[in-house]
Every structure is written in structure tokens, then in C-alpha cells.
mmCIF file of C-alpha atoms in Angstrom:
data_model
loop_
_atom_site.group_PDB
_atom_site.id
_atom_site.type_symbol
_atom_site.label_atom_id
_atom_site.label_comp_id
_atom_site.label_asym_id
_atom_site.label_seq_id
_atom_site.Cartn_x
_atom_site.Cartn_y
_atom_site.Cartn_z
ATOM 1 C CA MET M 1 106.849 88.882 126.659
ATOM 2 C CA LYS M 2 104.788 87.287 123.752
ATOM 3 C CA PHE M 3 102.318 89.411 122.145
ATOM 4 C CA LEU M 4 98.537 88.060 121.686
ATOM 5 C CA ASP M 5 95.995 90.224 120.573
ATOM 6 C CA GLU M 6 92.774 87.921 120.462
ATOM 7 C CA ALA M 7 91.549 85.263 122.885
ATOM 8 C CA LYS M 8 88.374 83.302 123.431
ATOM 9 C CA VAL M 9 87.466 82.479 127.101
ATOM 10 C CA TRP M 10 84.271 81.261 128.689
ATOM 11 C CA VAL M 11 82.778 83.132 131.788
ATOM 12 C CA LYS M 12 80.097 81.848 134.158
ATOM 13 C CA ALA M 13 78.724 83.989 136.651
ATOM 14 C CA GLY M 14 77.974 82.548 140.062
ATOM 15 C CA ASP M 15 74.529 81.111 140.843
ATOM 16 C CA GLY M 16 72.294 82.512 143.424
ATOM 17 C CA GLY M 17 72.127 80.978 146.942
ATOM 18 C CA ASP M 18 69.118 78.716 147.791
ATOM 19 C CA GLY M 19 66.375 80.242 150.069
ATOM 20 C CA VAL M 20 65.434 77.670 152.947
ATOM 21 C CA VAL M 21 62.522 76.363 154.899
ATOM 22 C CA ALA M 22 62.781 77.005 158.507
ATOM 23 C CA PHE M 23 60.536 77.727 161.780
ATOM 24 C CA ARG M 24 61.301 79.462 164.992
ATOM 25 C CA ARG M 25 61.491 77.140 167.796
ATOM 26 C CA GLU M 26 62.109 79.346 171.094
ATOM 27 C CA LYS M 27 60.948 78.743 174.622
ATOM 28 C CA TYR M 28 57.805 80.852 175.561
ATOM 29 C CA ILE M 29 57.065 81.499 171.824
ATOM 30 C CA GLU M 30 54.110 79.561 171.250
ATOM 31 C CA PHE M 31 53.904 80.399 167.631
ATOM 32 C CA GLY M 32 57.322 80.791 166.441
ATOM 33 C CA GLY M 33 56.257 81.149 162.443
ATOM 34 C CA PRO M 34 58.346 80.832 159.649
ATOM 35 C CA ASP M 35 62.065 82.539 159.647
ATOM 36 C CA GLY M 36 63.773 80.782 156.432
ATOM 37 C CA GLY M 37 66.245 83.507 154.942
ATOM 38 C CA ASN M 38 66.674 84.078 151.354
ATOM 39 C CA GLY M 39 69.862 83.164 149.239
ATOM 40 C CA GLY M 40 72.610 85.373 148.739
ATOM 41 C CA LYS M 41 73.560 86.796 145.137
ATOM 42 C CA GLY M 42 76.085 84.920 142.787
ATOM 43 C CA GLY M 43 79.120 86.773 141.816
ATOM 44 C CA ASP M 44 79.502 88.615 138.584
ATOM 45 C CA VAL M 45 82.336 88.290 136.053
ATOM 46 C CA ILE M 46 83.918 91.672 135.159
ATOM 47 C CA VAL M 47 86.249 92.536 132.515
ATOM 48 C CA GLU M 48 88.357 95.645 133.539
ATOM 49 C CA ALA M 49 90.823 97.862 131.470
ATOM 50 C CA VAL M 50 94.310 98.378 133.421
ATOM 51 C CA GLU M 51 97.289 100.314 132.395
ATOM 52 C CA GLY M 52 100.668 98.475 132.089
ATOM 53 C CA LEU M 53 99.251 95.600 130.194
ATOM 54 C CA ASN M 54 99.757 95.486 126.013
ATOM 55 C CA THR M 55 98.884 91.718 125.354
ATOM 56 C CA LEU M 56 96.258 89.227 126.228
ATOM 57 C CA ILE M 57 98.850 86.417 126.523
ATOM 58 C CA ASP M 58 97.125 85.692 130.020
ATOM 59 C CA TYR M 59 94.129 84.354 128.469
ATOM 60 C CA ARG M 60 95.777 81.922 126.338
ATOM 61 C CA TYR M 61 96.004 79.024 128.524
ATOM 62 C CA ALA M 62 93.537 80.124 131.357
ATOM 63 C CA GLN M 63 90.224 80.314 129.306
ATOM 64 C CA HIS M 64 87.583 79.353 131.827
ATOM 65 C CA PHE M 65 86.426 81.817 134.720
ATOM 66 C CA ARG M 66 83.866 80.849 136.973
ATOM 67 C CA ALA M 67 82.453 83.040 140.091
ATOM 68 C CA ARG M 68 81.485 81.167 143.188
ATOM 69 C CA LYS M 69 77.720 80.690 144.104
ATOM 70 C CA GLY M 70 75.871 82.949 146.642
ATOM 71 C CA GLY M 71 75.635 81.277 150.009
ATOM 72 C CA ASN M 72 72.306 79.661 151.222
ATOM 73 C CA GLY M 73 70.061 81.261 153.573
ATOM 74 C CA ALA M 74 69.485 80.021 157.020
ATOM 75 C CA GLY M 75 67.056 80.141 159.911
ATOM 76 C CA SER M 76 66.532 83.225 162.206
ATOM 77 C CA ASP M 77 65.780 84.908 158.589
ATOM 78 C CA ARG M 78 69.574 85.053 157.884
ATOM 79 C CA THR M 79 70.415 85.946 154.302
ATOM 80 C CA GLY M 80 73.145 84.060 152.623
ATOM 81 C CA ALA M 81 76.280 85.805 151.897
ATOM 82 C CA GLY M 82 76.711 87.394 148.401
ATOM 83 C CA SER M 83 79.921 85.886 146.327
ATOM 84 C CA ASP M 84 82.829 87.968 145.243
ATOM 85 C CA ASP M 85 82.995 89.164 141.845
ATOM 86 C CA VAL M 86 85.738 87.699 139.506
ATOM 87 C CA VAL M 87 87.588 90.498 137.662
ATOM 88 C CA LEU M 88 89.425 89.760 134.174
ATOM 89 C CA LYS M 89 92.014 92.460 133.707
ATOM 90 C CA VAL M 90 92.975 93.298 130.176
ATOM 91 C CA PRO M 91 94.984 96.156 128.334
ATOM 92 C CA VAL M 92 93.388 99.467 127.635
ATOM 93 C CA GLY M 93 91.875 99.071 123.844
ATOM 94 C CA THR M 94 90.418 95.430 124.530
ATOM 95 C CA GLN M 95 86.970 94.935 122.681
ATOM 96 C CA ILE M 96 84.662 92.256 123.930
ATOM 97 C CA LEU M 97 82.805 90.337 121.395
ATOM 98 C CA ALA M 98 79.980 87.796 121.591
ATOM 99 C CA GLU M 99 80.562 84.219 120.402
ATOM 100 C CA ASP M 100 79.835 85.223 116.880
ATOM 101 C CA LYS M 101 82.835 87.388 116.614
ATOM 102 C CA GLU M 102 80.823 90.036 115.371
ATOM 103 C CA THR M 103 78.338 91.652 117.966
ATOM 104 C CA LEU M 104 80.562 94.220 119.881
ATOM 105 C CA LEU M 105 79.607 94.035 123.785
ATOM 106 C CA ALA M 106 81.967 96.571 125.070
ATOM 107 C CA ASP M 107 84.984 98.451 124.019
ATOM 108 C CA LEU M 108 87.194 99.237 126.978
ATOM 109 C CA ASP M 109 89.052 102.285 125.632
ATOM 110 C CA ALA M 110 90.086 104.200 128.826
ATOM 111 C CA PRO M 111 91.861 102.952 131.798
ATOM 112 C CA GLY M 112 89.619 101.870 134.725
ATOM 113 C CA LYS M 113 86.511 101.294 132.242
ATOM 114 C CA ARG M 114 84.766 97.995 133.352
ATOM 115 C CA VAL M 115 81.798 95.969 132.295
ATOM 116 C CA VAL M 116 79.808 93.388 133.767
ATOM 117 C CA ILE M 117 80.207 90.863 131.219
ATOM 118 C CA ALA M 118 78.121 87.921 133.192
ATOM 119 C CA HIS M 119 75.588 88.715 135.805
ATOM 120 C CA GLY M 120 75.430 86.492 139.071
ATOM 121 C CA GLY M 121 71.941 85.107 139.796
ATOM 122 C CA ASP M 122 69.885 86.442 142.471
ATOM 123 C CA GLY M 123 69.017 84.337 145.538
ATOM 124 C CA GLY M 124 66.121 82.284 146.043
ATOM 125 C CA TYR M 125 63.563 83.345 148.463
ATOM 126 C CA GLY M 126 63.178 81.489 151.761
ATOM 127 C CA ASN M 127 59.782 80.599 153.585
ATOM 128 C CA ALA M 128 59.675 83.825 155.428
ATOM 129 C CA HIS M 129 59.094 85.637 152.369
ATOM 130 C CA TYR M 130 56.022 83.779 151.532
ATOM 131 C CA LYS M 131 54.619 84.588 154.861
ATOM 132 C CA THR M 132 50.971 85.969 154.675
ATOM 133 C CA SER M 133 47.947 86.653 156.915
ATOM 134 C CA THR M 134 46.322 83.628 155.335
ATOM 135 C CA ASN M 135 49.424 81.343 154.947
ATOM 136 C CA ARG M 136 50.948 81.542 158.627
ATOM 137 C CA ALA M 137 53.189 78.765 157.879
ATOM 138 C CA PRO M 138 54.457 78.507 154.242
ATOM 139 C CA ARG M 139 56.616 75.565 153.492
ATOM 140 C CA ARG M 140 57.852 76.963 150.268
ATOM 141 C CA ALA M 141 61.435 78.275 149.591
ATOM 142 C CA ASP M 142 62.915 78.758 146.029
ATOM 143 C CA LYS M 143 66.270 77.728 144.512
ATOM 144 C CA GLY M 144 68.857 80.615 143.398
ATOM 145 C CA TRP M 145 68.881 81.837 140.063
ATOM 146 C CA PRO M 146 71.447 80.569 137.677
ATOM 147 C CA GLY M 147 74.415 82.841 136.679
ATOM 148 C CA GLU M 148 74.965 83.879 133.197
ATOM 149 C CA GLU M 149 77.156 81.903 130.981
ATOM 150 C CA HIS M 150 78.866 82.390 127.470
ATOM 151 C CA TRP M 151 81.943 82.459 125.581
ATOM 152 C CA ILE M 152 83.158 85.801 124.538
ATOM 153 C CA TRP M 153 86.048 86.922 122.305
ATOM 154 C CA LEU M 154 88.858 89.456 123.638
ATOM 155 C CA ARG M 155 90.354 91.539 120.737
ATOM 156 C CA LEU M 156 93.096 94.022 121.524
ATOM 157 C CA LYS M 157 93.199 97.138 119.407
ATOM 158 C CA LEU M 158 96.333 99.151 120.463
ATOM 159 C CA ILE M 159 95.394 102.729 121.664
ATOM 160 C CA ALA M 160 97.981 104.645 119.446
ATOM 161 C CA ASP M 161 97.525 108.413 118.087
ATOM 162 C CA ALA M 162 99.374 107.591 114.730
ATOM 163 C CA GLY M 163 99.976 104.417 112.579
ATOM 164 C CA LEU M 164 102.991 103.497 110.327
ATOM 165 C CA VAL M 165 101.875 101.519 107.174
ATOM 166 C CA GLY M 166 103.607 100.400 104.183
ATOM 167 C CA LEU M 167 104.894 97.339 102.473
ATOM 168 C CA PRO M 168 107.451 95.027 104.197
ATOM 169 C CA ASN M 169 111.041 96.609 104.266
ATOM 170 C CA ALA M 170 109.626 100.003 103.688
ATOM 171 C CA GLY M 171 111.583 101.199 106.725
ATOM 172 C CA LYS M 172 108.655 101.499 109.307
ATOM 173 C CA SER M 173 110.813 99.696 112.163
ATOM 174 C CA THR M 174 113.816 101.991 111.501
ATOM 175 C CA PHE M 175 111.605 104.987 111.570
ATOM 176 C CA LEU M 176 110.092 104.018 114.850
ATOM 177 C CA ALA M 177 113.205 103.392 116.595
ATOM 178 C CA ALA M 178 114.638 106.894 115.082
ATOM 179 C CA VAL M 179 111.576 109.003 116.653
ATOM 180 C CA SER M 180 111.160 106.934 120.142
ATOM 181 C CA ALA M 181 112.566 104.656 122.548
ATOM 182 C CA ALA M 182 111.117 101.432 120.933
ATOM 183 C CA ARG M 183 113.523 99.086 119.900
ATOM 184 C CA PRO M 184 111.895 96.911 117.224
ATOM 185 C CA LYS M 185 113.929 94.125 115.412
ATOM 186 C CA ILE M 186 115.324 95.605 112.418
ATOM 187 C CA ALA M 187 116.691 93.546 109.464
ATOM 188 C CA ASP M 188 117.076 93.591 105.381
ATOM 189 C CA TYR M 189 114.508 90.872 104.883
ATOM 190 C CA PRO M 190 110.689 91.032 104.680
ATOM 191 C CA PHE M 191 108.417 90.666 107.473
ATOM 192 C CA THR M 192 110.853 91.300 110.232
ATOM 193 C CA THR M 193 107.995 92.820 112.359
ATOM 194 C CA LEU M 194 105.779 89.837 113.245
ATOM 195 C CA HIS M 195 103.762 92.097 115.764
ATOM 196 C CA PRO M 196 102.571 95.581 116.272
ATOM 197 C CA GLN M 197 105.121 98.012 118.064
ATOM 198 C CA LEU M 198 104.401 101.052 120.080
ATOM 199 C CA GLY M 199 106.641 103.926 120.766
ATOM 200 C CA VAL M 200 106.193 107.470 122.505
ATOM 201 C CA VAL M 201 107.049 110.342 120.182
ATOM 202 C CA ARG M 202 108.239 113.604 122.274
ATOM 203 C CA LEU M 203 108.311 116.705 119.893
ATOM 204 C CA ASN M 204 108.917 118.984 122.976
ATOM 205 C CA ALA M 205 108.404 119.289 126.667
ATOM 206 C CA SER M 206 104.928 119.348 126.719
ATOM 207 C CA GLU M 207 103.826 117.528 123.298
ATOM 208 C CA GLU M 208 103.968 113.738 122.705
ATOM 209 C CA PHE M 209 101.916 111.283 120.800
ATOM 210 C CA VAL M 210 102.105 107.157 120.648
ATOM 211 C CA LEU M 211 102.969 105.844 117.059
ATOM 212 C CA ALA M 212 102.463 102.291 116.321
ATOM 213 C CA ASP M 213 104.352 100.095 113.846
ATOM 214 C CA ILE M 214 102.278 97.039 112.168
ATOM 215 C CA PRO M 215 103.775 94.266 109.906
ATOM 216 C CA GLY M 216 103.987 95.011 106.381
ATOM 217 C CA LEU M 217 101.186 94.664 104.019
ATOM 218 C CA ILE M 218 101.424 92.891 100.643
ATOM 219 C CA GLU M 219 99.206 92.630 97.666
ATOM 220 C CA GLY M 220 96.502 89.838 98.720
ATOM 221 C CA ALA M 221 96.882 90.581 102.389
ATOM 222 C CA HIS M 222 92.886 90.833 102.581
ATOM 223 C CA GLU M 223 92.774 87.439 101.500
ATOM 224 C CA GLY M 224 95.537 86.151 104.063
ATOM 225 C CA VAL M 225 98.421 86.535 101.904
ATOM 226 C CA GLY M 226 101.384 87.129 103.947
ATOM 227 C CA LEU M 227 100.567 87.891 107.492
ATOM 228 C CA GLY M 228 97.247 89.071 106.370
ATOM 229 C CA ASP M 229 95.667 92.126 107.352
ATOM 230 C CA ARG M 230 94.427 91.163 110.834
ATOM 231 C CA PHE M 231 97.143 94.010 112.528
ATOM 232 C CA LEU M 232 95.286 96.733 110.612
ATOM 233 C CA GLY M 233 92.987 96.630 113.712
ATOM 234 C CA HIS M 234 95.571 98.305 115.709
ATOM 235 C CA VAL M 235 95.680 101.326 113.549
ATOM 236 C CA GLU M 236 91.828 101.486 113.557
ATOM 237 C CA ARG M 237 92.014 104.174 116.710
ATOM 238 C CA CYS M 238 94.688 106.338 115.118
ATOM 239 C CA ALA M 239 93.902 109.958 114.155
ATOM 240 C CA VAL M 240 96.649 109.725 111.191
ATOM 241 C CA LEU M 241 98.531 107.239 109.235
ATOM 242 C CA LEU M 242 101.932 107.853 107.934
ATOM 243 C CA HIS M 243 102.359 105.698 104.813
ATOM 244 C CA LEU M 244 106.016 105.145 104.037
ATOM 245 C CA ILE M 245 107.006 103.989 100.788
ATOM 246 C CA ASP M 246 110.517 102.553 99.805
ATOM 247 C CA GLY M 247 112.103 105.197 97.465
ATOM 248 C CA SER M 248 115.128 103.391 96.465
ATOM 249 C CA GLN M 249 112.571 101.038 94.528
ATOM 250 C CA PRO M 250 111.940 101.853 91.012
ATOM 251 C CA ASP M 251 108.011 102.221 91.169
ATOM 252 C CA PRO M 252 106.857 103.789 94.410
ATOM 253 C CA VAL M 253 103.356 104.594 92.677
ATOM 254 C CA ARG M 254 102.704 100.862 92.401
ATOM 255 C CA ALA M 255 103.769 100.200 96.243
ATOM 256 C CA TRP M 256 101.574 103.254 97.296
ATOM 257 C CA ARG M 257 98.468 101.878 95.207
ATOM 258 C CA THR M 258 99.222 98.280 96.717
ATOM 259 C CA VAL M 259 98.829 99.401 100.342
ATOM 260 C CA ARG M 260 95.864 101.614 99.592
ATOM 261 C CA GLY M 261 94.175 98.903 97.973
ATOM 262 C CA GLU M 262 94.773 96.598 101.013
ATOM 263 C CA LEU M 263 93.487 99.576 103.385
ATOM 264 C CA GLU M 264 90.093 99.737 100.956
ATOM 265 C CA GLN M 265 89.294 95.995 101.089
ATOM 266 C CA TYR M 266 89.795 95.829 104.942
ATOM 267 C CA GLY M 267 87.251 98.592 105.600
ATOM 268 C CA HIS M 268 86.516 100.178 109.056
ATOM 269 C CA GLY M 269 87.265 103.601 108.003
ATOM 270 C CA LEU M 270 90.745 103.176 107.471
ATOM 271 C CA ALA M 271 91.069 104.258 103.912
ATOM 272 C CA GLU M 272 89.342 107.514 104.812
ATOM 273 C CA LYS M 273 91.653 108.484 107.467
ATOM 274 C CA PRO M 274 94.143 111.318 107.055
ATOM 275 C CA GLU M 275 97.167 109.958 105.501
ATOM 276 C CA VAL M 276 100.812 111.651 105.525
ATOM 277 C CA LEU M 277 102.992 110.208 102.447
ATOM 278 C CA ALA M 278 106.608 109.981 102.867
ATOM 279 C CA LEU M 279 109.234 108.505 100.411
ATOM 280 C CA ASN M 280 111.885 106.634 102.852
ATOM 281 C CA LYS M 281 115.355 105.762 102.349
ATOM 282 C CA LEU M 282 116.199 109.243 101.051
ATOM 283 C CA ASP M 283 119.914 108.060 101.677
ATOM 284 C CA ALA M 284 119.646 105.486 99.018
ATOM 285 C CA MET M 285 118.429 107.811 96.331
ATOM 286 C CA THR M 286 120.150 109.956 93.503
ATOM 287 C CA PRO M 287 118.872 113.516 93.449
ATOM 288 C CA GLN M 288 117.423 112.699 90.046
ATOM 289 C CA ALA M 289 115.726 109.811 91.478
ATOM 290 C CA ARG M 290 114.297 111.789 94.338
ATOM 291 C CA ALA M 291 112.591 114.243 92.141
ATOM 292 C CA SER M 292 111.239 112.048 89.611
ATOM 293 C CA ARG M 293 109.614 109.554 92.010
ATOM 294 C CA ARG M 294 108.316 112.068 94.289
ATOM 295 C CA GLN M 295 106.558 113.777 91.233
ATOM 296 C CA ALA M 296 105.169 110.761 90.058
ATOM 297 C CA LEU M 297 103.906 110.016 93.170
ATOM 298 C CA GLU M 298 102.529 113.252 93.898
ATOM 299 C CA ARG M 299 100.776 112.920 90.359
ATOM 300 C CA ALA M 300 99.275 109.581 91.623
ATOM 301 C CA ALA M 301 98.123 110.433 94.976
ATOM 302 C CA GLY M 302 97.086 113.996 94.315
ATOM 303 C CA ARG M 303 98.838 115.354 97.497
ATOM 304 C CA PRO M 304 102.157 116.431 98.428
ATOM 305 C CA VAL M 305 104.888 113.948 99.347
ATOM 306 C CA LEU M 306 107.708 114.384 101.866
ATOM 307 C CA LEU M 307 111.187 112.797 101.603
ATOM 308 C CA LEU M 308 112.826 111.497 104.618
ATOM 309 C CA SER M 309 115.372 108.971 105.755
ATOM 310 C CA GLY M 310 114.828 106.906 108.997
ATOM 311 C CA ALA M 311 118.470 105.953 108.873
ATOM 312 C CA THR M 312 119.890 109.397 108.927
ATOM 313 C CA GLY M 313 117.165 111.267 110.496
ATOM 314 C CA GLU M 314 116.867 113.830 107.448
ATOM 315 C CA GLY M 315 113.273 114.810 106.739
ATOM 316 C CA VAL M 316 112.160 113.105 110.076
ATOM 317 C CA ALA M 317 111.158 116.092 111.963
ATOM 318 C CA GLU M 318 108.785 117.484 109.227
ATOM 319 C CA ALA M 319 107.052 114.172 109.088
ATOM 320 C CA LEU M 320 106.342 114.166 112.990
ATOM 321 C CA ARG M 321 105.287 117.743 112.562
ATOM 322 C CA ALA M 322 102.709 116.792 109.806
ATOM 323 C CA LEU M 323 101.514 113.834 112.078
ATOM 324 C CA ALA M 324 101.102 116.145 115.263
ATOM 325 C CA GLY M 325 98.557 118.465 113.553
ATOM 326 C CA PRO M 326 95.908 115.722 112.978
ATOM 327 C CA VAL M 327 96.575 113.965 116.295
ATOM 328 C CA ALA M 328 96.083 117.391 118.336
ATOM 329 C CA ALA M 329 92.712 117.838 116.233
ATOM 330 C CA ALA M 330 91.629 114.483 117.102
ATOM 331 C CA ARG M 331 92.378 114.763 120.930
ATOM 332 C CA ALA M 332 90.486 118.076 120.977
ATOM 333 C CA THR M 333 87.498 116.388 119.216
ATOM 334 C CA ARG M 334 87.612 113.526 121.903
ATOM 335 C CA GLN M 335 87.672 115.987 124.977
ATOM 336 C CA GLU M 336 84.495 117.740 123.676
ATOM 337 C CA ALA M 337 82.798 114.647 123.205
ATOM 338 C CA VAL M 338 83.633 113.041 126.733
ATOM 339 C CA PRO M 339 80.766 113.733 129.051
ATOM 340 C CA PRO M 340 81.542 115.370 132.649
ATOM 341 C CA ALA M 341 81.133 111.914 134.377
ATOM 342 C CA ALA M 342 81.550 108.526 133.048
ATOM 343 C CA SER M 343 79.097 105.869 133.905
ATOM 344 C CA SER M 344 79.890 102.196 134.286
ATOM 345 C CA LEU M 345 78.832 100.379 131.481
ATOM 346 C CA SER M 346 77.025 96.609 131.581
ATOM 347 C CA ALA M 347 76.904 94.116 128.936
ATOM 348 C CA GLY M 348 74.639 91.731 130.409
ATOM 349 C CA GLY M 349 71.000 91.301 129.925
#
């Protein structure tokens, strides 16, 4: 299945049904009076987050969604039928933005969360509604109200507890494959990873978390160099970042500063997230290189640096334990913040 994390779609809610002008004409009822019914409500357009999806590819070619109009009223004071809603199913983590691509309308960050993105129009009144003591035979009936319509952007930000960042060929995909059942493409050339990958890391029988691997960053990514920084959105929700640095290269400090600079340029709080630093490819370094490069990186970053090898598994367990702490703390914070009963959202107006 192809990965698509952004799509623009047009939604149109159903118009309300029309009210009608009708009069009772029954035997033995001399003055029947008005009995035109109201129109039915048009269908809403709803976006719902569902489990089992991890791409917006369904909205690449089907980009127009229209709900049906409500039924017209009828005689005998019969109200028109309301139309069914149109439900767009999206992956958990999808954000809904207005056409300007800046205004956030809804953030569907939990399974089952839904939002009415376009409200259907109300039905028009039939002439029975306008009957009064002074207007016994009104001949007025209203058209249904139009349903809302607009363009919206769907933007997927994967739900992951921890994220992998680093330069291309830092060994992120190898690390993901070593700690989870994910099988990303692994090769010895830059930008092997072209779209985000998710893997579930199981520390023990009761403790696990989701790890996200995104395409590598290079200097100037915020200006569109390489694959750009658009995939950084997939680690915005992460509680902690694992910054992998290729220890086999001679200047790990420059590599660290390059990625840190891109995180700061991107913004959205990524540069302030907890970060675990690790020199990868331990198996490709001499003991002297391990010590000198680790010391230089610790001096530049002002924090401890782990040594590991995704290929051999050395030091991997220590890195996972370092990630598990911030992940557990973030989950505890979220549980405290969740209200007892979640209410449905509505982005319409």
C-alpha cells in the first residue's frame, strides 16, 4: 500500500428538503385548512478516525464527497425524510485543516473520534407552519437551507511514542528492524527510507511502545533540500526522540549540529523534546575512535551519549530503556488530562 500523508478534498453537506403548500380536501370536512409538511434535514459530512489505517491514499483520487438532499415535505403534514450522513474514514492521528492550510479545524488523535466537518441544511417550513388565527390559509412554503461546502486538507501525523531522527545512513532503519517486527528497506545509500515507518517495541510482557522512523534530514531540509522536513510532522506527537549519529564518520559533532539545526528551523516544539543521543555503528569503530568521538559529542551536546550497534544489537537494550522513561511519563500525563467522558467535536459553524 502506498503511503500518503496529505490530501485535499471537497465536501458538500446535503441541502435541506423543501416545504410544500398543501390543503386538506376530505369529505365532510368543510374547511380543511393547510397541511403542507416541512422538508427533511440534509446529510452531514463526518470525518472519523478508525484503527487499521495508516495512509490517506484513499483520498488521492476520490476527492469530492457530497451528502444527499433532505426529502421534500408532503401533504397530510408529512415531514420529508432526513438524509444519511457521509462518513470519511481516516487514520488515527489525522488533522483537518481549512483551505488556507493553516487553520486547524480538528485533530482526530484517538480511535472513534469524529467531527462534523460540513453540516447539512435544515428543511424548509411547509404552509402548515404558518397557519395562525388570522391567516387560516397561508400559501407560503420555504425552500430548504443549503448545506455547508468547502475544501479541506487532511494531514496525517502518525501516532508514535518515540521517534528516530538523524542524517541519512545513520542506521535508523536498521535500528527499527532490530527492535521491532517492522521490516523497512535497508541499503547502503542515502534516502533509502522514503516515507515514515512504524514499529512496536516490546520491552517485556506488559510494556511496549511505538517507534517511528522518518526519512533522514540533511542540511537545508527546511528549505526543501533532499526530501525536505515535511516528514517531521510524524514525530511531533512523540514523547522522546532518539537521535542516531553515524559513529563511523569522522565528525559526529557536525552531524548532530546539522540535525539539531533542522529541528529548530522546523519548530513546533521538536527542538524542546527530550532527546536521547546515541553513536550508532559501534561495530565499525575502533576503541580509540569510540572514546574520542563520544567525548567530543558529549562536550558539544552537554549530555550523556550512548554507544550502540543496530547491526549487532550491542547497546540497543540500554537505548530502549532510555526511551521507555519519557514515554511512560508522557502516558501518565495524558491519562491525567483526559476528561471522564469525551464529547463529540463539531467543526462546523
